[in-house]
Coordinates of C-alpha atoms in Angstrom, one line a residue:
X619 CA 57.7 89.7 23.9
X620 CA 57.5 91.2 27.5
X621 CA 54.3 92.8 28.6
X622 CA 54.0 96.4 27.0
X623 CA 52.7 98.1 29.8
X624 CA 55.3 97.6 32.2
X625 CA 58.1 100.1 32.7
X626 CA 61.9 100.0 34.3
X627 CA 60.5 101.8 37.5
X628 CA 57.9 98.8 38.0
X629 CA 60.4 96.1 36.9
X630 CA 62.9 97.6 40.1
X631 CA 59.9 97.7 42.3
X632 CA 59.4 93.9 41.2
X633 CA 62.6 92.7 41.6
X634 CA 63.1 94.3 45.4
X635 CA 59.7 92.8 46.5
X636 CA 60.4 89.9 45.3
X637 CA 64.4 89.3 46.0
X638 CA 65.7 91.9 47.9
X639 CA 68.6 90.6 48.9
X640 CA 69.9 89.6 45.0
X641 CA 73.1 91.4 43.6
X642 CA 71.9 93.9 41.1
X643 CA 75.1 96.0 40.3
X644 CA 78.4 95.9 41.4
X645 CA 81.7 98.1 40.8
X646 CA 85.0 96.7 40.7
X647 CA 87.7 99.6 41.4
X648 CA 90.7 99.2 39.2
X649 CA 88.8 96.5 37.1
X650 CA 89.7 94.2 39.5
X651 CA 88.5 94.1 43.6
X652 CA 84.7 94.4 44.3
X653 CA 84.5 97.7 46.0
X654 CA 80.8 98.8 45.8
X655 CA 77.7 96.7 45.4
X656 CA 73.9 97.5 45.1
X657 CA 71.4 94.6 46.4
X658 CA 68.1 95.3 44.1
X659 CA 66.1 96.0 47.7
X660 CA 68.8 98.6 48.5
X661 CA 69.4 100.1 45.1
X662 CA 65.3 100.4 45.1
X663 CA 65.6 102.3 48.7
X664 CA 68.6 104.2 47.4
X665 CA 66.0 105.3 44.5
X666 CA 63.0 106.1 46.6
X667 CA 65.3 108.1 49.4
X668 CA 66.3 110.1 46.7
X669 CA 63.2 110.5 44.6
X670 CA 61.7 112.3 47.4
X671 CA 63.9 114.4 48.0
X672 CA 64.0 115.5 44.4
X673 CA 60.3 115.9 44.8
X674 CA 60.3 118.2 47.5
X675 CA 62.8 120.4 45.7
X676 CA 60.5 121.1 43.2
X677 CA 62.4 119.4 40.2
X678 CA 59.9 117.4 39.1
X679 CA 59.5 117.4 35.6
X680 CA 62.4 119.3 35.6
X681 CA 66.1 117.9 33.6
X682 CA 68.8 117.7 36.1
X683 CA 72.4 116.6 34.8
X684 CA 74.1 113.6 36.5
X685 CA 78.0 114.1 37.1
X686 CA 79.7 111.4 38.6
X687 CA 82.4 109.4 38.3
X688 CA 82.4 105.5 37.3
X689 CA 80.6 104.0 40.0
X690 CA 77.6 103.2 41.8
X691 CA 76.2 106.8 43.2
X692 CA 75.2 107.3 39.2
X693 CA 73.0 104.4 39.3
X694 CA 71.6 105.8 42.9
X695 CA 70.9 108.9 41.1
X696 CA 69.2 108.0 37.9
X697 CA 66.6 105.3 39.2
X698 CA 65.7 108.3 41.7
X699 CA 65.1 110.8 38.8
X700 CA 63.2 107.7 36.9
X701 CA 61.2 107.6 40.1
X702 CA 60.5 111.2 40.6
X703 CA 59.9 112.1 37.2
X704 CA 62.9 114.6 37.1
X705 CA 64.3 114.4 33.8
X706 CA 68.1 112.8 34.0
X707 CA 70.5 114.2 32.2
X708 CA 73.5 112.0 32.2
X709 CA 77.0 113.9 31.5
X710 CA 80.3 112.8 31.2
X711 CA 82.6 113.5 34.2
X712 CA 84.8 115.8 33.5
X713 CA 88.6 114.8 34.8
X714 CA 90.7 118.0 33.7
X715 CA 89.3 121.6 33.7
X716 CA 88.9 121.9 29.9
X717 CA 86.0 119.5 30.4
X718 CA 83.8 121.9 32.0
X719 CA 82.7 123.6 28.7
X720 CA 80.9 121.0 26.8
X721 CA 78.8 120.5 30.5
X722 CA 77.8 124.2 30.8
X723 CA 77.0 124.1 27.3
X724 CA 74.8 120.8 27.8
X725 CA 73.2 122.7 30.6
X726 CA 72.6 125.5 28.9
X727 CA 71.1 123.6 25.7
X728 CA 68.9 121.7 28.4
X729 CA 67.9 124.2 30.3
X730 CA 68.5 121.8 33.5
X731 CA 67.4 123.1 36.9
X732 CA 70.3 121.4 38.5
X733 CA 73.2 119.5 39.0
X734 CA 74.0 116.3 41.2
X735 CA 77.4 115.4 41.8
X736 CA 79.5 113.6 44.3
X737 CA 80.3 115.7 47.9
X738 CA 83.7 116.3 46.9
X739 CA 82.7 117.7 43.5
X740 CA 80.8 120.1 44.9
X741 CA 83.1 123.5 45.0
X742 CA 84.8 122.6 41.9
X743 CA 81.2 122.2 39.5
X744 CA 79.7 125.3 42.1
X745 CA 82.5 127.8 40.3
X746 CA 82.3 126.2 36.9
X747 CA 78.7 127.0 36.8
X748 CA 78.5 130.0 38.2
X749 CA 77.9 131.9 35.3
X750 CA 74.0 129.8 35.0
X751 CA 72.3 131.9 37.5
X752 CA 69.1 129.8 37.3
X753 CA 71.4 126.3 38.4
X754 CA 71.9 124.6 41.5
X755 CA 74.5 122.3 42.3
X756 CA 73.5 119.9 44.7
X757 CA 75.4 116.9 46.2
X758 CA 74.5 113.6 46.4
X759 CA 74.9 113.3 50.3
X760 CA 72.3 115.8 50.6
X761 CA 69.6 114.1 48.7
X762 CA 70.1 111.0 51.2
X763 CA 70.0 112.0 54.6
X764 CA 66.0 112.0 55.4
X765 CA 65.3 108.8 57.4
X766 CA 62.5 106.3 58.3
X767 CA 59.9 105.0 56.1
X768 CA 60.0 106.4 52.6
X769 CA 56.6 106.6 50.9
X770 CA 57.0 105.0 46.8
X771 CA 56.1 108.7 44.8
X772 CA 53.4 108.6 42.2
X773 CA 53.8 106.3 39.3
X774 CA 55.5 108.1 36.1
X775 CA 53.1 108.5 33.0
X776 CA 55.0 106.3 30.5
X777 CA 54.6 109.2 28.1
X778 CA 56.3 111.3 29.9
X779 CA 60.4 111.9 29.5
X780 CA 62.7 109.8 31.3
X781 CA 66.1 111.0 30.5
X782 CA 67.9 113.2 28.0
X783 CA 70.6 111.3 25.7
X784 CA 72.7 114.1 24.5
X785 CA 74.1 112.8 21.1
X786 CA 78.9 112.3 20.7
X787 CA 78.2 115.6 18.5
X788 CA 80.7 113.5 15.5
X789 CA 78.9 115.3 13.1
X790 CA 77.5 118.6 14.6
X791 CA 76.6 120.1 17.6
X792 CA 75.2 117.9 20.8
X793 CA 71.5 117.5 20.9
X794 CA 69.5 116.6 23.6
X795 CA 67.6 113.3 22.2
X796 CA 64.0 112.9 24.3
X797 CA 63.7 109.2 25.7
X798 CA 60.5 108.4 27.5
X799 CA 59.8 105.7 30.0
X800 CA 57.7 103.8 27.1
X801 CA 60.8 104.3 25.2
X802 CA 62.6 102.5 27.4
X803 CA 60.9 99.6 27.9
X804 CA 60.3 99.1 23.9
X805 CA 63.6 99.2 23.4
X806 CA 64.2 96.6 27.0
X807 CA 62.2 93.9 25.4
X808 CA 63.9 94.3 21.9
X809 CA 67.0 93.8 23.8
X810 CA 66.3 91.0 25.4
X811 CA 64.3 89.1 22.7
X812 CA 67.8 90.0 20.1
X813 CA 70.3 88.8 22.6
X814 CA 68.9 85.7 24.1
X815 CA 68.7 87.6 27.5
X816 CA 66.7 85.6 30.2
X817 CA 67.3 85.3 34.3
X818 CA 71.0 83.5 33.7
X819 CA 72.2 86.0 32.0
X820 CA 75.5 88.3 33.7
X821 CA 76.9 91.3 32.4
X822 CA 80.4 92.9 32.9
X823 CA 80.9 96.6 31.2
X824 CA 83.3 99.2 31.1
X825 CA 81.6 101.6 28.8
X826 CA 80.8 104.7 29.8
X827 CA 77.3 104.7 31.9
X828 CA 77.0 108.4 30.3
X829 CA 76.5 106.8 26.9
X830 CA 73.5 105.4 25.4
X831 CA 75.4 101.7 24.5
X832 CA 76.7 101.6 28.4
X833 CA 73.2 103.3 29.8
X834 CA 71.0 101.6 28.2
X835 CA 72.7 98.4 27.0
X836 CA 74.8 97.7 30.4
X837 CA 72.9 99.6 33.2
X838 CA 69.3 99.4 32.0
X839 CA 69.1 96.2 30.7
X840 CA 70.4 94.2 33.8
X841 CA 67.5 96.2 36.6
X842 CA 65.1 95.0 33.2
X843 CA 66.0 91.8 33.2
X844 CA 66.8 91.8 37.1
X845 CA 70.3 90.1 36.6
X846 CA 73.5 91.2 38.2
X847 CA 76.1 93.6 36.0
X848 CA 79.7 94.5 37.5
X849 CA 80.7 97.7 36.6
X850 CA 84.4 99.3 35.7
X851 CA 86.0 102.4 34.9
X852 CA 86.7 102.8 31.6
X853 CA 89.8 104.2 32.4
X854 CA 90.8 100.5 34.0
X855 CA 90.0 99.1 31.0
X856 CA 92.3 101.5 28.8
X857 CA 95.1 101.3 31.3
X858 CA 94.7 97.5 31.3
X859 CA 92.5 95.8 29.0
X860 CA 93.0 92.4 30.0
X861 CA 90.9 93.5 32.8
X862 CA 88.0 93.2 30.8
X863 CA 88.3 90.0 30.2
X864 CA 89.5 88.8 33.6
X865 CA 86.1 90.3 35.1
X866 CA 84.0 88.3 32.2
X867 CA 86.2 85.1 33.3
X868 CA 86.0 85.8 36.9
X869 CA 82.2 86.7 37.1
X870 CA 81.1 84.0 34.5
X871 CA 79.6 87.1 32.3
X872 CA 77.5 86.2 29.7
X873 CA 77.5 89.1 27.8
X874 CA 79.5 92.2 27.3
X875 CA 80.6 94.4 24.5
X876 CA 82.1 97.2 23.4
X877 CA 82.8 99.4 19.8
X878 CA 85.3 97.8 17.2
X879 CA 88.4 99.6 18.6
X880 CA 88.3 98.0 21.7
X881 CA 88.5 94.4 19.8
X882 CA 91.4 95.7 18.1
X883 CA 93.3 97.0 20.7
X884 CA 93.0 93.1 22.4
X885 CA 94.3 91.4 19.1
X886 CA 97.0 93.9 18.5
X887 CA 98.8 94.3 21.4
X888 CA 97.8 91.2 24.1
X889 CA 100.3 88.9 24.8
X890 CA 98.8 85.3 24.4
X891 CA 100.2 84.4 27.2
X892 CA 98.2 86.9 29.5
X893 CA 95.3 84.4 28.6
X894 CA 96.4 81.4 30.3
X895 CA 94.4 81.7 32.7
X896 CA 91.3 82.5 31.3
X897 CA 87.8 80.8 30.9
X898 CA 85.8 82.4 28.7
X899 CA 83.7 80.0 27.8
X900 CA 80.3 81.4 29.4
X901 CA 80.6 84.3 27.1
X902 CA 77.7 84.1 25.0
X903 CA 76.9 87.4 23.2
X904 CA 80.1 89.5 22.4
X905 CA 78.3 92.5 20.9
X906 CA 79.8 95.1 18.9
X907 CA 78.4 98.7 17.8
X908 CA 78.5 102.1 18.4
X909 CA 81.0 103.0 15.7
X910 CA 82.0 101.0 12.3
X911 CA 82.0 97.4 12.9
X912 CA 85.0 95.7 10.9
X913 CA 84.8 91.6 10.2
X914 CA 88.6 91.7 10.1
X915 CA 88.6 92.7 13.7
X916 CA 86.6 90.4 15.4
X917 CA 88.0 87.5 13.3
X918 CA 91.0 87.9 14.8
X919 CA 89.8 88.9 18.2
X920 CA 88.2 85.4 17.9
X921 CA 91.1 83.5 16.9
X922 CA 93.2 84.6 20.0
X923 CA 90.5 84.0 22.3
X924 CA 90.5 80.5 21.2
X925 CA 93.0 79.0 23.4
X926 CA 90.1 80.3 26.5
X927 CA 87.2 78.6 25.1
X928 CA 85.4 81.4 23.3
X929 CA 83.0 81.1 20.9
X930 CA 83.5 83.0 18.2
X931 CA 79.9 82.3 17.4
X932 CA 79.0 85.0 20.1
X933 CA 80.4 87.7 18.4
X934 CA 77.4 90.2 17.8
X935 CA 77.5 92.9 15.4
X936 CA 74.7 95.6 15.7
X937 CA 73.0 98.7 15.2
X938 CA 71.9 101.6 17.2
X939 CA 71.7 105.3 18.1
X940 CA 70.8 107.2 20.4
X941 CA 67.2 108.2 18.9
X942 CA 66.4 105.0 19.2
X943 CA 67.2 104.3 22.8
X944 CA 69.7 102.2 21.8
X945 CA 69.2 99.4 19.8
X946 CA 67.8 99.2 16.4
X947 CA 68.8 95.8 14.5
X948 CA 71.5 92.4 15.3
X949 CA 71.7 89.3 15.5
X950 CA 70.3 86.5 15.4
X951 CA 72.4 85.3 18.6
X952 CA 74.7 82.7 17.9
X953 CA 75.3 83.6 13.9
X954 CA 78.6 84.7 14.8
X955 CA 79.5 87.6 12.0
X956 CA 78.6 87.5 8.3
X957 CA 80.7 89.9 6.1
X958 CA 78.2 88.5 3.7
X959 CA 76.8 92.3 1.7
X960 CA 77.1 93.0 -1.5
X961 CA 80.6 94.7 -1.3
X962 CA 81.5 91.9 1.4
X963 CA 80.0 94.8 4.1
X964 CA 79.9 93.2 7.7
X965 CA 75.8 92.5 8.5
X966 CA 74.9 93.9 11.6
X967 CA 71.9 91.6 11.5
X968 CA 67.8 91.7 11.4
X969 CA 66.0 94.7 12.4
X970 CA 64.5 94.0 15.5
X971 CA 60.9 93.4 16.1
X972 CA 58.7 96.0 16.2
X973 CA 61.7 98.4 14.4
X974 CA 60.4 100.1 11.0
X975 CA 63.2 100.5 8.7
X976 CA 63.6 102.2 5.7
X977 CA 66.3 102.7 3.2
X978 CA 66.0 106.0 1.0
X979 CA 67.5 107.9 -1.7
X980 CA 68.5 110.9 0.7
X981 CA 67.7 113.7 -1.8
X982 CA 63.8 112.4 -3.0
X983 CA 63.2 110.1 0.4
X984 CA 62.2 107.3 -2.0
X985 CA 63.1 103.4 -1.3
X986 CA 65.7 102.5 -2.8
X987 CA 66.1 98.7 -4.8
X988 CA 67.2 95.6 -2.6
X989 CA 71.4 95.9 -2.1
X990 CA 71.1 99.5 -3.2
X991 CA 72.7 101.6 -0.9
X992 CA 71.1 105.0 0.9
X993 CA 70.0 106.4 3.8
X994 CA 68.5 104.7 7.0
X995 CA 64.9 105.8 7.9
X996 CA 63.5 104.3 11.6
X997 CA 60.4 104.2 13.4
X998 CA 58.7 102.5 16.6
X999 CA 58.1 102.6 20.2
X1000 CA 61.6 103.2 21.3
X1001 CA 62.1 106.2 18.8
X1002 CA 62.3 109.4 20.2
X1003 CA 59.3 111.9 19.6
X1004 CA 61.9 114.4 19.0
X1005 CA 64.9 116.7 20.2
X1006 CA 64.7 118.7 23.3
X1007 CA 64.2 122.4 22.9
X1008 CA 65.4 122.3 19.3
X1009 CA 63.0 123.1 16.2
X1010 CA 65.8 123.3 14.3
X1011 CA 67.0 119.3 14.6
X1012 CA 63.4 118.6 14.9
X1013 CA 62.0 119.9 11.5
X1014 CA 65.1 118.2 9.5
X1015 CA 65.0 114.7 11.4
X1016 CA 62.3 113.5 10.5
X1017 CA 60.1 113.0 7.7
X1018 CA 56.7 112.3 7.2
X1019 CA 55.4 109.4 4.3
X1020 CA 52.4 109.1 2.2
X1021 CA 49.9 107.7 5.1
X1022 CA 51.2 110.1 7.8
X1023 CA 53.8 108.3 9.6
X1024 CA 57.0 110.1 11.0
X1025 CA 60.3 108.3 10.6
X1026 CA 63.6 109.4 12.0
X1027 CA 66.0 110.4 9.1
X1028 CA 69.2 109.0 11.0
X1029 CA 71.7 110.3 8.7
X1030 CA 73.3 106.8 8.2
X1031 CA 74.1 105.5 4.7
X1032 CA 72.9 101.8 4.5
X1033 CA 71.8 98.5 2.7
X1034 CA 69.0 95.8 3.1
X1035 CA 69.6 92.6 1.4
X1036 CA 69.3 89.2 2.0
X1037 CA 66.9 90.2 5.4
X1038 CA 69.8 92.0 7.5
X1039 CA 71.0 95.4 7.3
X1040 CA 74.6 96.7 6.5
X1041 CA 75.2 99.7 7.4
X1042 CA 78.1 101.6 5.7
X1043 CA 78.6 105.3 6.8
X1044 CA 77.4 108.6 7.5
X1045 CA 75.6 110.7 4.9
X1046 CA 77.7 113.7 6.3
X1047 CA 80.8 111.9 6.5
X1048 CA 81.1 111.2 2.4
X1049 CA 83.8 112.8 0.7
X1050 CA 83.2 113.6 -3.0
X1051 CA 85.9 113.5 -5.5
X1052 CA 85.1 114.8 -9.2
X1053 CA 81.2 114.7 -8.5
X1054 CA 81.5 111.0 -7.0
X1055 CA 80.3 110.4 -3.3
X1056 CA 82.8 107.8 -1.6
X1057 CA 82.1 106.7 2.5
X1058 CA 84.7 107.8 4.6
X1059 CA 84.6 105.2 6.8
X1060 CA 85.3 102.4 3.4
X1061 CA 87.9 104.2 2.1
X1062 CA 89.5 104.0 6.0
X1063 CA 88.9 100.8 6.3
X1064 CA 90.6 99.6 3.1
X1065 CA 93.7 102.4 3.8
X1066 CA 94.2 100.7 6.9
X1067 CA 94.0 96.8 6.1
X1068 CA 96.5 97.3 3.6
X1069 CA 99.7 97.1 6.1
X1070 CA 100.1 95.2 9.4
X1071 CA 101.4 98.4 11.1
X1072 CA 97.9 100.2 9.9
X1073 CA 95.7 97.2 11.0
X1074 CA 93.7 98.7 13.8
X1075 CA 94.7 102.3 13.5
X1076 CA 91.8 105.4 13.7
X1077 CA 91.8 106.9 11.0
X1078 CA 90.2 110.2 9.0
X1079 CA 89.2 110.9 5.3
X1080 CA 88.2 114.4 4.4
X1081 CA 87.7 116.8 2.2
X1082 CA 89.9 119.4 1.2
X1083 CA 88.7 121.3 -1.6
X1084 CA 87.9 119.3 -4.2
X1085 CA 90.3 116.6 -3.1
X1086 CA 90.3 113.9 -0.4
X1087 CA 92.2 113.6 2.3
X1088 CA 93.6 110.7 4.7
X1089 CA 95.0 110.9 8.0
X1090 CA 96.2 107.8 10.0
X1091 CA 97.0 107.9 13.4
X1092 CA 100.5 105.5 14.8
X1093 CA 101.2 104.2 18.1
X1094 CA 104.4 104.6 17.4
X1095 CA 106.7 104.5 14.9
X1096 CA 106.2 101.5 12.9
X1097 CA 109.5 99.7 14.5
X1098 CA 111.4 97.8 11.4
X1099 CA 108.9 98.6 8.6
X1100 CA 109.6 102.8 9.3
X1101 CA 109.5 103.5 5.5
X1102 CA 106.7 105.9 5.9
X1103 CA 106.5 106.8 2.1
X1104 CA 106.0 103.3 1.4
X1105 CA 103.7 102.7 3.6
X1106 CA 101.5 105.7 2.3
X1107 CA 101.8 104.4 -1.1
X1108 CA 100.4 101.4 0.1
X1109 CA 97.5 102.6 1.8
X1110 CA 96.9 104.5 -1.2
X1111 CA 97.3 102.0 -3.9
X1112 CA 94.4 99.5 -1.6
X1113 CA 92.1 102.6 -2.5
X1114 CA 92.8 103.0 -5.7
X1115 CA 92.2 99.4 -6.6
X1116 CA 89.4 99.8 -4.5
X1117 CA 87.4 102.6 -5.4
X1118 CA 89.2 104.2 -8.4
X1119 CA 90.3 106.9 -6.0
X1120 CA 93.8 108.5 -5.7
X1121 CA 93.7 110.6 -1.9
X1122 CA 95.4 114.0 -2.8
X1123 CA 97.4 113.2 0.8
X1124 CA 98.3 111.1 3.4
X1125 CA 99.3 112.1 6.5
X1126 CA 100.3 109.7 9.2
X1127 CA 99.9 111.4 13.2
X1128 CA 101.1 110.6 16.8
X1129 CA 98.6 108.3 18.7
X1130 CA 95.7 110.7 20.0
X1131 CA 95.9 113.5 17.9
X1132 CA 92.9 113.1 16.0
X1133 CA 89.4 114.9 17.7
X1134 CA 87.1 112.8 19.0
X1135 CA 84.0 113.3 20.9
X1136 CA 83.0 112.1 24.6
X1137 CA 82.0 108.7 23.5
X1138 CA 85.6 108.0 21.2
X1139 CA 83.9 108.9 17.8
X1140 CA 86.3 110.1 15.0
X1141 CA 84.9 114.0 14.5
X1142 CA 85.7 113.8 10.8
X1143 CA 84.1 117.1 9.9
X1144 CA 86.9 119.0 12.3
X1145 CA 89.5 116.8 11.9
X1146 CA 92.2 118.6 9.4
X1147 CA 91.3 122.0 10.5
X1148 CA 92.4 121.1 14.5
X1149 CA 95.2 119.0 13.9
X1150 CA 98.5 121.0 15.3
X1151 CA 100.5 119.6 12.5
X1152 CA 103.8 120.8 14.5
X1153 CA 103.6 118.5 17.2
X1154 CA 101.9 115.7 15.9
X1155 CA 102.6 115.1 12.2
X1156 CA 105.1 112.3 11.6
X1157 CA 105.2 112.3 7.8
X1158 CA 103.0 114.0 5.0
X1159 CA 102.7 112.2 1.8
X1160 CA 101.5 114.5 -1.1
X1161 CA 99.8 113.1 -4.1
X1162 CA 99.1 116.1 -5.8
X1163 CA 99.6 116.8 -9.9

């Protein structure tokens, strides 16, 4: 393990003394041409320039929301609040009006003394939060223009809070999660002791750097590690998601990631042929997290990037949320994935070192047998001490034991066995038929394996009443095979053989039309209730008696 005391303002401080003039983080614009790129001795000036600044505007210690677009002014702006000791908060940008709401609410829930955004932001976010009296918005520019010698500001108390992690909200309301500096590094050195990080490795992303697996896991990691990471919109990577894998080829990444969908939407509609070209063989940890990871997906992900020389043995299923930085349990690097639980679950590997981990009955908080399946209890350095400005979240998340230590009650549904963890669903996400709790996310799972046109597809069980219901989004119609009764009856006969289950309903909806949150998450709990069955129902298949 790394040294303990160290934190990711000393390890950027490192790096610039000692090679200034290394790439530390590039952005490609359109996923493709180099546009931007960040030297560690300039990104560490960058930083200092604006630290000061923030300093003399009497935000220290204050949370300030970051609003940028994909690009290398976010970066800028965070190491200078890590520097300062203003409290980042990092938002989503918002590209359509509409956006604006969940920002002023995240201000509002913060209590944030300001706003930093890009010059040409500035009117725009100045009238969309007009109505916070108490909030500046500031630009970027203006944080940058004080020349000559900058002076490094006093060193950060590790205790103290680095950034704000404002959770998707897939199951409630946003909440500002607390992450301190020691956090951070914790979480750093699990990280790089999991994946096999060391000074070779490269990263490319296109996640969002808003989001704790793109922050952390693609932003953080690389100035930790003082490696080089090239950036992309994740809008590049929707439009065209070969990009991705022409930037890992091109850049000789060595690791990279993204949630399941992403693998799927590779396998399911890339041509082979797009791959001739490709060399993927320095692609050595191909993680996979953030929502439901699915052994059906990667496998095939795998077998058509064969042809490129990937090994599928880098595919890296894992665990985390934000509460815990990030990461919370994968690996080991190199196994490849093991659908290997005791309902053929995927693993998503050990619990990383020094993780506690606990799997309760979620009505006594009691351990539950080995293979037994309830809910997932953390603790450790990189947990959060709490949620910011909110009793509420604070008194129900966690738990105290027997000999006084707090876990986190995450909310997840789990197993342990055979020295990994599976994790299979959210405790708020069951549906219960007749008394019995089912996971949502299983029952998906098997509804949408049970048809090559479903393979891949988002999907949504709910309940309604005392009955459950699916809903299945299509790309399109499904082309030759456009018997959509049949196919319903099909989805619902692989849960019935299944789970014993019989969904009251299925209905299948244009791509797009189910709710998600900022980070892509399926917001079950919402789901029927704001579907506009109109305009994006394409057929409803009733079950009922």
């Amino acid at each position: 393990m790394t040294d303990p005391i160290e934190t990711l303002n000393d390890r950027l401080g490192r790096w610039a003394a000692q090679r200034p003039n290394d790439l530390a983080i590039a952005f490609l614009k359109r996923g493709e041409v180099p546009d931007a790129a960040l030297t560690f001795g300039e990104l560490h000036a960058k930083a200092v320039l604006i630290a000061n600044a923030l300093i003399a505007q009497g935000l220290r210690g204050q949370p300030v929301l970051l609003a940028f677009p994909a690009g290398l002014d976010f970066v800028a702006a965070l190491f200078g609040c890590f520097l300062s000791g203003v409290i980042a908060v990092p938002v989503p940008y918002p590209l359509q009006s509409s956006a604006f709401a969940r920002l002023v609410h995240i201000a509002k829930a913060a209590q944030a003394r300001a706003v930093v955004v890009a010059a040409q932001d500035l009117i725009g976010f100045r009238d969309a939060f007009a109505p916070i009296s108490n909030l500046d918005v500031v630009p970027l520019d203006s944080l940058q223009m004080a020349s000559g010698p900058q002076t490094l500001p006093t060193p950060v108390a590790r205790e103290l809070p680095a950034f704000l992690q404002f959770t998707s909200g897939s199951t409630g309301n946003p909440k500002g999660v607390i992450i301190t500096h020691a956090n951070i590094a914790a979480n750093m050195a699990m990280i790089q002791t999991a994946f096999g990080h060391d000074h070779e490795t490269r990263f490319v992303s296109w996640l969002p750097a808003f989001h704790d697996m793109g922050l952390v896991g693609k932003v953080l990691q690389p100035i930790w590690l003082g490696v080089p990471v090239w950036l992309m919109s994740p809008y590049a990577f929707m439009q065209r998601p070969i990009r991705w894998l022409n930037a890992i080829s091109t850049h000789r990444a060595t690791t990279s990631g993204a949630p399941n969908f992403a693998y799927d939407l590779i396998s399911k509609h890339l041509n082979p042929q797009a791959l001739q070209n490709l060399d993927l063989s320095c692609w050595k940890v191909a993680f996979c997290g953030a929502e439901p990871v699915r052994a059906a997906s990667l496998t095939r992900f795998a077998d058509l990037l064969a042809p490129t020389g990937f090994d599928r043995r880098a595919l890296f299923p894992c665990y985390g949320m934000a509460e815990a930085t990030l990461f919370v349990s994968g690996g080991p690097h190199g196994a490849g994935v093991m659908a290997d639980g005791p309902n053929s679950e995927t693993s998503c590997g050990k619990v990383a070192y020094p993780a506690g981990l606990r799997v309760v009955d979620p009505s006594t908080l009691q351990d539950v047998a080995t293979g037994q399946r309830g809910e997932i209890l953390l603790r450790g350095p990189h947990l959060t001490a709490g949620y910011w400005q909110n009793k509420a979240a604070n008194l129900s998340g966690f738990t105290t034991d027997a000999a006084g230590q707090s876990w986190l009650r995450t909310g997840d549904l789990g197993i342990l066995a055979q020295n990994a963890l599976y994790v299979v669903g959210r405790l708020k996400d069951q549906v219960i038929v007749r008394g019995v709790n089912y996971s949502a996310e299983e029952i998906e799972s098997h509804m949408c394996q049970s048809h090559p046109s479903l393979q891949g597809s988002p999907a949504a069980v709910v309940n309604l009443g005392n009955d459950a219901v699916g809903m299945i989004e299509l790309r399109t119609r499904p082309g030759v095979f456009d018997d959509f009764a049949a196919l319903a009856d099909g989805a619902n006969g692989a849960v019935t053989r299944s789970f014993g289950l019989r969904l009251d309903r299925i209905l299948f909806l244009k791509w797009g039309s189910l709710p998600r949150t900022t980070s892509g998450k399926i917001r079950r709990h919402v789901a029927f209730e704001t579907i506009h069955l109109a305009t994006d129902l394409l057929h409803d298949a009733v079950y009922r008696t």
